[in-house]
CSV table of C-alpha atoms in Angstrom, one decimal:
chain,number,residue,atom,x,y,z
Q,6,MET,CA,0.2,0.2,0.1
Q,7,LEU,CA,2.8,2.4,1.2
Q,8,LYS,CA,5.0,1.4,-2.1
Q,9,THR,CA,1.6,2.1,-4.4
Q,10,THR,CA,1.1,5.5,-2.7
Q,11,LEU,CA,4.8,6.5,-3.2
Q,12,SER,CA,4.9,5.6,-6.7
Q,13,ALA,CA,1.7,7.7,-7.1
Q,14,LEU,CA,3.1,10.6,-5.4
Q,15,ALA,CA,6.1,10.2,-7.6
Q,16,ILE,CA,4.0,10.3,-10.7
Q,17,THR,CA,2.3,13.2,-9.6
Q,18,VAL,CA,5.4,15.2,-8.7
Q,19,SER,CA,6.7,14.1,-12.2
Q,20,THR,CA,3.5,15.4,-14.0
Q,21,LEU,CA,3.5,18.5,-12.3
Q,22,ALA,CA,7.2,19.5,-12.8
Q,23,MET,CA,6.4,18.9,-16.5
Q,24,ALA,CA,3.6,21.1,-16.4
Q,25,GLN,CA,5.8,23.8,-15.0
Q,26,GLU,CA,8.5,23.1,-18.0
Q,27,PRO,CA,8.9,26.5,-19.7
Q,28,ASN,CA,7.2,26.8,-22.9
Q,29,TYR,CA,9.8,27.2,-25.5
Q,30,GLN,CA,7.4,27.8,-28.5
Q,31,ALA,CA,7.2,31.4,-30.2
Q,32,PRO,CA,3.9,33.1,-29.2
Q,33,GLU,CA,0.9,32.5,-31.7
Q,34,GLN,CA,0.5,35.9,-32.6
Q,35,ALA,CA,2.8,39.4,-32.6
Q,36,THR,CA,1.6,43.0,-33.1
Q,37,ALA,CA,3.3,46.2,-33.4
Q,38,THR,CA,2.4,47.3,-29.9
Q,39,ASP,CA,4.0,44.1,-28.5
Q,40,PHE,CA,7.3,45.1,-30.0
Q,41,ILE,CA,7.2,48.9,-28.8
Q,42,GLU,CA,6.0,46.9,-25.3
Q,43,ILE,CA,9.1,44.3,-24.9
Q,44,PHE,CA,11.5,46.8,-26.5
Q,45,GLU,CA,10.7,49.2,-23.8
Q,46,THR,CA,10.8,46.3,-20.8
Q,47,LEU,CA,14.2,45.4,-22.0
Q,48,SER,CA,15.7,49.1,-22.3
Q,49,GLY,CA,13.5,50.9,-20.2
Q,50,LYS,CA,11.3,54.1,-21.2
Q,51,HIS,CA,13.2,57.0,-22.9
Q,52,PRO,CA,10.7,59.9,-23.6
Q,53,GLY,CA,11.3,61.5,-27.3
Q,54,ILE,CA,13.8,58.5,-28.2
Q,55,ARG,CA,13.2,55.9,-30.8
Q,56,LYS,CA,12.4,52.9,-29.6
Q,57,GLY,CA,14.4,50.5,-31.8
Q,58,HIS,CA,17.8,51.6,-32.8
Q,59,ALA,CA,17.6,54.5,-30.1
Q,60,ARG,CA,21.4,55.1,-30.2
Q,61,GLY,CA,22.6,56.7,-33.4
Q,62,VAL,CA,23.7,59.6,-35.4
Q,63,CYS,CA,22.7,61.5,-38.6
Q,64,ALA,CA,24.9,61.9,-41.9
Q,65,ALA,CA,24.1,63.3,-45.5
Q,66,GLY,CA,25.3,62.8,-48.9
Q,67,SER,CA,24.2,61.8,-52.5
Q,68,PHE,CA,23.7,58.8,-54.5
Q,69,THR,CA,24.7,58.3,-58.0
Q,70,PRO,CA,22.9,55.7,-60.1
Q,71,SER,CA,24.8,53.6,-62.5
Q,72,SER,CA,24.4,53.4,-66.2
Q,73,VAL,CA,23.8,49.7,-65.8
Q,74,ALA,CA,20.4,50.4,-63.5
Q,75,GLN,CA,19.4,53.3,-65.7
Q,76,GLU,CA,19.2,50.8,-68.7
Q,77,ARG,CA,18.0,47.9,-66.7
Q,78,TYR,CA,15.5,49.5,-64.2
Q,79,SER,CA,12.6,52.0,-65.0
Q,80,SER,CA,12.5,53.5,-61.3
Q,81,PRO,CA,13.0,57.1,-60.9
Q,82,ILE,CA,15.5,56.2,-58.1
Q,83,PHE,CA,17.8,55.9,-61.3
Q,84,ASP,CA,17.0,59.0,-62.9
Q,85,THR,CA,19.9,61.3,-61.9
Q,86,LYS,CA,22.1,61.8,-58.8
Q,87,VAL,CA,19.8,62.9,-55.7
Q,88,PRO,CA,20.7,63.8,-52.1
Q,89,VAL,CA,20.2,61.5,-49.3
Q,90,VAL,CA,19.9,61.6,-45.5
Q,91,LEU,CA,21.3,58.6,-43.5
Q,92,ARG,CA,21.0,57.4,-40.1
Q,93,PHE,CA,23.9,55.1,-38.4
Q,94,SER,CA,22.5,53.2,-35.1
Q,95,MET,CA,23.1,50.5,-32.8
Q,96,GLY,CA,20.2,47.9,-32.4
Q,97,GLY,CA,17.9,47.9,-29.5
Q,98,GLY,CA,16.0,50.3,-27.6
Q,99,ASN,CA,19.0,51.5,-25.5
Q,100,PRO,CA,20.3,55.4,-26.4
Q,101,ASN,CA,23.2,54.4,-24.4
Q,102,ALA,CA,24.1,51.0,-25.8
Q,103,ASP,CA,27.9,49.9,-25.6
Q,104,GLU,CA,29.3,50.2,-29.3
Q,105,ARG,CA,31.8,47.8,-28.7
Q,106,ALA,CA,29.1,45.0,-28.1
Q,107,LYS,CA,28.7,42.1,-30.7
Q,108,ALA,CA,25.5,43.6,-31.6
Q,109,PRO,CA,23.5,44.3,-34.7
Q,110,ARG,CA,24.2,48.0,-36.0
Q,111,GLY,CA,21.6,49.5,-38.5
Q,112,ILE,CA,21.6,52.2,-41.3
Q,113,GLY,CA,18.6,54.1,-42.4
Q,114,VAL,CA,18.9,56.1,-45.9
Q,115,GLN,CA,16.1,58.4,-47.5
Q,116,PHE,CA,16.6,58.8,-51.2
Q,117,GLN,CA,15.1,62.3,-52.0
Q,118,LEU,CA,14.5,61.9,-55.5
Q,119,ALA,CA,14.0,64.7,-58.2
Q,120,ASN,CA,10.5,63.9,-58.9
Q,121,GLY,CA,9.4,65.3,-55.2
Q,122,SER,CA,9.4,61.4,-54.2
Q,123,LEU,CA,11.0,59.5,-51.7
Q,124,HIS,CA,12.6,55.8,-51.3
Q,125,GLN,CA,13.7,54.4,-48.2
Q,126,LEU,CA,16.1,51.8,-47.2
Q,127,ALA,CA,16.5,50.3,-43.8
Q,128,GLY,CA,19.1,47.5,-42.9
Q,129,LEU,CA,21.3,45.7,-40.6
Q,130,THR,CA,25.2,44.6,-40.6
Q,131,THR,CA,23.9,41.1,-40.4
Q,132,PRO,CA,22.6,39.3,-43.3
Q,133,MET,CA,19.7,37.6,-41.7
Q,134,PHE,CA,16.9,38.4,-39.1
Q,135,ALA,CA,16.6,36.8,-35.5
Q,136,GLY,CA,13.7,34.6,-36.8
Q,137,LYS,CA,11.7,33.8,-39.8
Q,138,ASN,CA,8.4,35.8,-38.8
Q,139,PRO,CA,7.7,38.3,-36.2
Q,140,GLU,CA,6.1,35.9,-33.8
Q,141,GLN,CA,9.7,34.1,-33.6
Q,142,PHE,CA,11.5,37.3,-33.0
Q,143,LEU,CA,9.1,38.5,-30.3
Q,144,GLY,CA,9.2,35.3,-28.3
Q,145,LEU,CA,13.1,35.6,-28.4
Q,146,LEU,CA,12.7,39.1,-26.9
Q,147,ARG,CA,10.3,38.0,-24.1
Q,148,LEU,CA,12.7,35.4,-23.4
Q,149,ASN,CA,15.7,37.6,-23.2
Q,150,ALA,CA,13.8,39.4,-20.6
Q,151,GLN,CA,12.9,36.8,-18.3
Q,152,ILE,CA,16.2,35.6,-18.4
Q,153,ARG,CA,17.7,38.6,-17.3
Q,154,ASP,CA,15.2,38.8,-14.7
Q,155,GLY,CA,15.7,35.5,-13.3
Q,156,GLU,CA,12.1,34.2,-14.5
Q,157,ALA,CA,13.9,31.8,-16.9
Q,158,PRO,CA,17.1,29.8,-16.5
Q,159,ALA,CA,20.3,30.8,-18.0
Q,160,ASP,CA,20.1,28.0,-20.6
Q,161,ALA,CA,16.6,28.7,-21.7
Q,162,ARG,CA,17.8,30.4,-24.9
Q,163,ALA,CA,19.4,27.1,-26.2
Q,164,ASN,CA,16.0,25.7,-25.7
Q,165,TYR,CA,14.2,28.2,-27.6
Q,166,PHE,CA,16.4,28.0,-30.5
Q,167,ALA,CA,15.8,24.3,-30.7
Q,168,ALA,CA,12.4,25.0,-30.9
Q,169,ASN,CA,12.8,27.9,-33.2
Q,170,PRO,CA,16.1,27.0,-35.1
Q,171,GLU,CA,15.6,30.3,-37.5
Q,172,ALA,CA,15.8,32.6,-34.8
Q,173,ALA,CA,19.4,31.4,-33.9
Q,174,GLY,CA,21.3,32.4,-36.9
Q,175,GLN,CA,21.6,36.1,-36.2
Q,176,GLY,CA,23.4,35.5,-33.0
Q,177,GLN,CA,25.6,33.0,-33.9
Q,178,TRP,CA,26.7,35.2,-36.9
Q,179,LEU,CA,27.3,38.0,-34.5
Q,180,GLN,CA,29.3,35.9,-31.8
Q,181,GLN,CA,31.7,34.7,-34.8
Q,182,ARG,CA,33.2,38.1,-35.3
Q,183,ASN,CA,34.0,41.2,-34.0
Q,184,PRO,CA,32.1,44.3,-35.1
Q,185,ALA,CA,33.1,46.7,-37.5
Q,186,ALA,CA,35.8,49.5,-36.6
Q,187,GLU,CA,33.6,52.4,-37.7
Q,188,TYR,CA,30.3,52.7,-39.0
Q,189,THR,CA,31.3,53.5,-42.5
Q,190,SER,CA,33.7,50.2,-42.6
Q,191,ALA,CA,30.8,47.9,-42.2
Q,192,SER,CA,28.6,46.4,-44.8
Q,193,TYR,CA,24.9,46.5,-44.8
Q,194,TYR,CA,22.1,44.2,-45.8
Q,195,GLY,CA,18.5,44.6,-46.6
Q,196,ILE,CA,17.3,41.4,-45.5
Q,197,HIS,CA,14.0,41.7,-46.9
Q,198,THR,CA,13.3,40.8,-50.6
Q,199,PHE,CA,11.8,43.6,-52.8
Q,200,PHE,CA,10.9,43.5,-56.6
Q,201,ALA,CA,12.2,46.1,-59.6
Q,202,ASP,CA,10.4,46.7,-62.7
Q,203,THR,CA,12.5,46.4,-65.5
Q,204,ALA,CA,12.8,48.3,-68.7
Q,205,THR,CA,11.5,45.2,-70.6
Q,206,GLY,CA,8.7,45.1,-68.5
Q,207,LYS,CA,9.5,42.0,-66.1
Q,208,LYS,CA,10.5,42.2,-62.5
Q,209,ASP,CA,13.6,41.4,-61.0
Q,210,LYS,CA,13.5,39.7,-57.4
Q,211,PHE,CA,16.5,41.2,-55.3
Q,212,ARG,CA,17.9,42.1,-51.7
Q,213,TRP,CA,19.7,44.8,-51.5
Q,214,GLN,CA,23.5,45.2,-49.7
Q,215,LEU,CA,25.7,47.9,-49.2
Q,216,ILE,CA,29.3,47.6,-49.3
Q,217,PRO,CA,32.2,49.9,-48.5
Q,218,ALA,CA,34.4,50.9,-51.2
Q,219,THR,CA,37.5,50.6,-49.3
Q,220,GLY,CA,36.3,47.2,-47.8
Q,221,GLU,CA,35.2,46.0,-44.3
Q,222,VAL,CA,37.8,46.9,-41.3
Q,223,LEU,CA,36.9,45.2,-38.0
Q,224,LEU,CA,37.7,45.9,-34.7
Q,225,THR,CA,40.5,44.0,-33.1
Q,226,ASP,CA,40.4,42.1,-29.6
Q,227,GLU,CA,42.3,44.9,-28.2
Q,228,GLU,CA,40.1,48.1,-29.3
Q,229,ARG,CA,36.8,46.3,-28.0
Q,230,GLU,CA,38.9,46.2,-24.8
Q,231,THR,CA,40.1,49.6,-24.5
Q,232,LEU,CA,37.8,51.9,-26.6
Q,233,PRO,CA,35.2,53.9,-24.8
Q,234,ALA,CA,31.5,52.9,-25.1
Q,235,ASP,CA,30.7,55.6,-27.5
Q,236,PHE,CA,33.6,55.8,-30.5
Q,237,LEU,CA,31.7,55.5,-33.2
Q,238,THR,CA,30.3,58.9,-33.9
Q,239,ASP,CA,33.8,60.5,-33.1
Q,240,ARG,CA,35.3,58.2,-35.6
Q,241,LEU,CA,32.4,59.0,-38.3
Q,242,VAL,CA,33.1,62.5,-37.9
Q,243,GLU,CA,36.9,62.2,-38.1
Q,244,ARG,CA,36.6,60.0,-41.2
Q,245,ILE,CA,34.6,62.6,-43.2
Q,246,ASN,CA,36.9,65.5,-42.1
Q,247,THR,CA,39.9,63.4,-43.2
Q,248,ASP,CA,38.7,61.7,-46.3
Q,249,GLY,CA,35.9,64.2,-47.4
Q,250,ALA,CA,33.6,61.5,-48.1
Q,251,VAL,CA,33.0,58.1,-47.6
Q,252,HIS,CA,31.5,55.8,-50.9
Q,253,TYR,CA,29.6,52.8,-50.4
Q,254,TYR,CA,28.4,50.6,-53.6
Q,255,LEU,CA,24.6,49.8,-53.5
Q,256,GLN,CA,24.4,46.7,-55.0
Q,257,TRP,CA,21.2,44.6,-55.8
Q,258,VAL,CA,21.5,40.7,-55.4
Q,259,ILE,CA,19.2,39.1,-58.0
Q,260,GLY,CA,17.1,36.1,-56.7
Q,261,THR,CA,16.2,33.0,-58.4
Q,262,ASP,CA,12.9,30.9,-57.7
Q,263,ALA,CA,14.5,28.7,-55.1
Q,264,ASP,CA,15.2,32.0,-53.0
Q,265,ALA,CA,12.7,32.7,-50.2
Q,266,THR,CA,10.9,35.9,-50.5
Q,267,ASN,CA,9.0,35.7,-47.0
Q,268,ASP,CA,11.8,34.3,-44.4
Q,269,PRO,CA,14.4,37.1,-43.7
Q,270,SER,CA,16.2,34.7,-41.4
Q,271,VAL,CA,17.3,32.8,-44.5
Q,272,VAL,CA,20.6,34.0,-46.3
Q,273,TRP,CA,20.7,33.9,-50.0
Q,274,PRO,CA,23.7,32.4,-51.9
Q,275,VAL,CA,25.3,35.7,-52.9
Q,276,GLU,CA,28.0,34.1,-54.3
Q,277,GLN,CA,26.1,32.1,-56.5
Q,278,ARG,CA,23.5,34.9,-57.5
Q,279,GLU,CA,23.9,38.0,-60.3
Q,280,VAL,CA,24.6,40.8,-58.3
Q,281,VAL,CA,24.2,44.3,-60.0
Q,282,ASN,CA,25.8,47.6,-58.9
Q,283,VAL,CA,22.9,49.8,-59.0
Q,284,GLY,CA,25.2,52.8,-57.9
Q,285,THR,CA,27.3,54.7,-55.3
Q,286,LEU,CA,26.1,56.3,-52.2
Q,287,THR,CA,28.5,59.1,-50.8
Q,288,ILE,CA,28.3,60.1,-47.5
Q,289,SER,CA,29.8,63.7,-47.0
Q,290,GLY,CA,28.6,64.9,-43.8
Q,291,ALA,CA,28.0,63.6,-40.6
Q,292,ASN,CA,26.5,64.3,-36.8
Q,293,GLY,CA,24.0,67.2,-37.8
Q,294,GLU,CA,20.3,66.7,-37.6
Q,295,GLN,CA,18.9,66.0,-41.2
Q,296,CYS,CA,17.7,62.3,-40.0
Q,297,THR,CA,15.9,63.6,-36.6
Q,298,PRO,CA,12.5,64.1,-38.1
Q,299,ILE,CA,12.7,60.9,-40.7
Q,300,ASN,CA,10.6,57.4,-39.8
Q,301,PHE,CA,12.7,55.3,-42.0
Q,302,ASP,CA,10.0,53.1,-42.9
Q,303,PRO,CA,11.5,50.5,-45.3
Q,304,ASN,CA,8.0,50.2,-47.1
Q,305,LEU,CA,8.2,53.6,-48.6
Q,306,LEU,CA,9.3,53.0,-51.9
Q,307,ALA,CA,9.6,54.9,-54.9
Q,308,GLN,CA,7.5,53.6,-58.2
Q,309,GLY,CA,9.0,50.9,-60.0
Q,310,VAL,CA,9.9,48.9,-56.8
Q,311,GLN,CA,7.8,46.7,-54.4
Q,312,ALA,CA,7.4,44.9,-51.1
Q,313,SER,CA,7.3,41.2,-51.1
Q,314,ASP,CA,5.1,39.3,-48.8
Q,315,ASP,CA,7.7,38.9,-46.0
Q,316,PRO,CA,5.7,39.1,-42.7
Q,317,VAL,CA,8.2,41.0,-40.8
Q,318,LEU,CA,8.6,43.7,-43.5
Q,319,ALA,CA,5.0,44.2,-43.4
Q,320,LEU,CA,4.9,44.6,-39.6
Q,321,ARG,CA,7.6,47.3,-39.5
Q,322,SER,CA,5.3,49.8,-40.9
Q,323,ALA,CA,3.1,49.8,-37.8
Q,324,ALA,CA,5.8,49.4,-35.3
Q,325,TYR,CA,7.9,52.5,-37.1
Q,326,ALA,CA,4.7,54.5,-36.9
Q,327,ILE,CA,3.9,53.7,-33.3
Q,328,SER,CA,7.4,54.6,-32.5
Q,329,PHE,CA,7.3,58.0,-34.5
Q,330,GLY,CA,4.2,59.1,-32.9
Q,331,LYS,CA,5.6,58.2,-29.2
Q,332,ARG,CA,8.9,60.2,-30.0
Q,333,LEU,CA,7.0,63.3,-31.4
Q,334,SER,CA,4.8,63.2,-28.5
Q,335,GLN,CA,7.9,63.0,-26.1
Q,336,GLN,CA,6.5,59.2,-24.7
């Protein structure tokens, strides 16, 4: 009788333990408001500051289209040389983020076209996103907050990645290399897929990338140990003052039928794809206020360019709009 009772008790305890095991599945849905809330949970509330990529610096310059782009595509992006406004940034919602960290950096670019319209880019220094959809990314952010607050064990992230492997790639990529030595010595990637109208009436499926003309330069291990946490703006200003301008090649990687359009966690095999140099981005000024009033929504596209069915890309418009509204109202 006692043995039977103890066995039943053991089964009950085991069942309760299993019931209390953390759920490492991504949430069933994710809204723009969910992301604003988790950014504030992770980084605190900073009235008047962008909710994502809070720490950053403005820059300005111009874009000169290539003759290849002018011949191949019908978009007014490639009609003539136009001014651009840029913003370099650190990922996350902390306006005092450590710039030495192995964390994503970002870029926003606004092309001010001759016909009065705008075209915008928003990219990262990683060629992939931390999730195949908004739900996976939201689940990861919420788990990060739980681990920080002691509400989940330290190894919980590994369990989440086992259940959501697409969310693991970005962090693995970041940990395998040091960040760039300057904002302008990093490559930036448009992790989403877009479509462009060609002059012959067809469409090219593409992802964009910005490649520094002088190549990437990364921080050394010693620099990561000895530099102050806020060195990037000073280096940007010094670079512009020393060289007069910094040049980037804007490239479109042309996708095939095999390349995902709706999963930004998947990296296209660039070395096996056609890469079109569509123009040169020249950065000639830095540390002004040109970018302050701009909401760098990557869905603001010029005629001749269309967004794909990427769910992360689609959600960004609403999240950016909420952040922009809160910033304007000093929330």
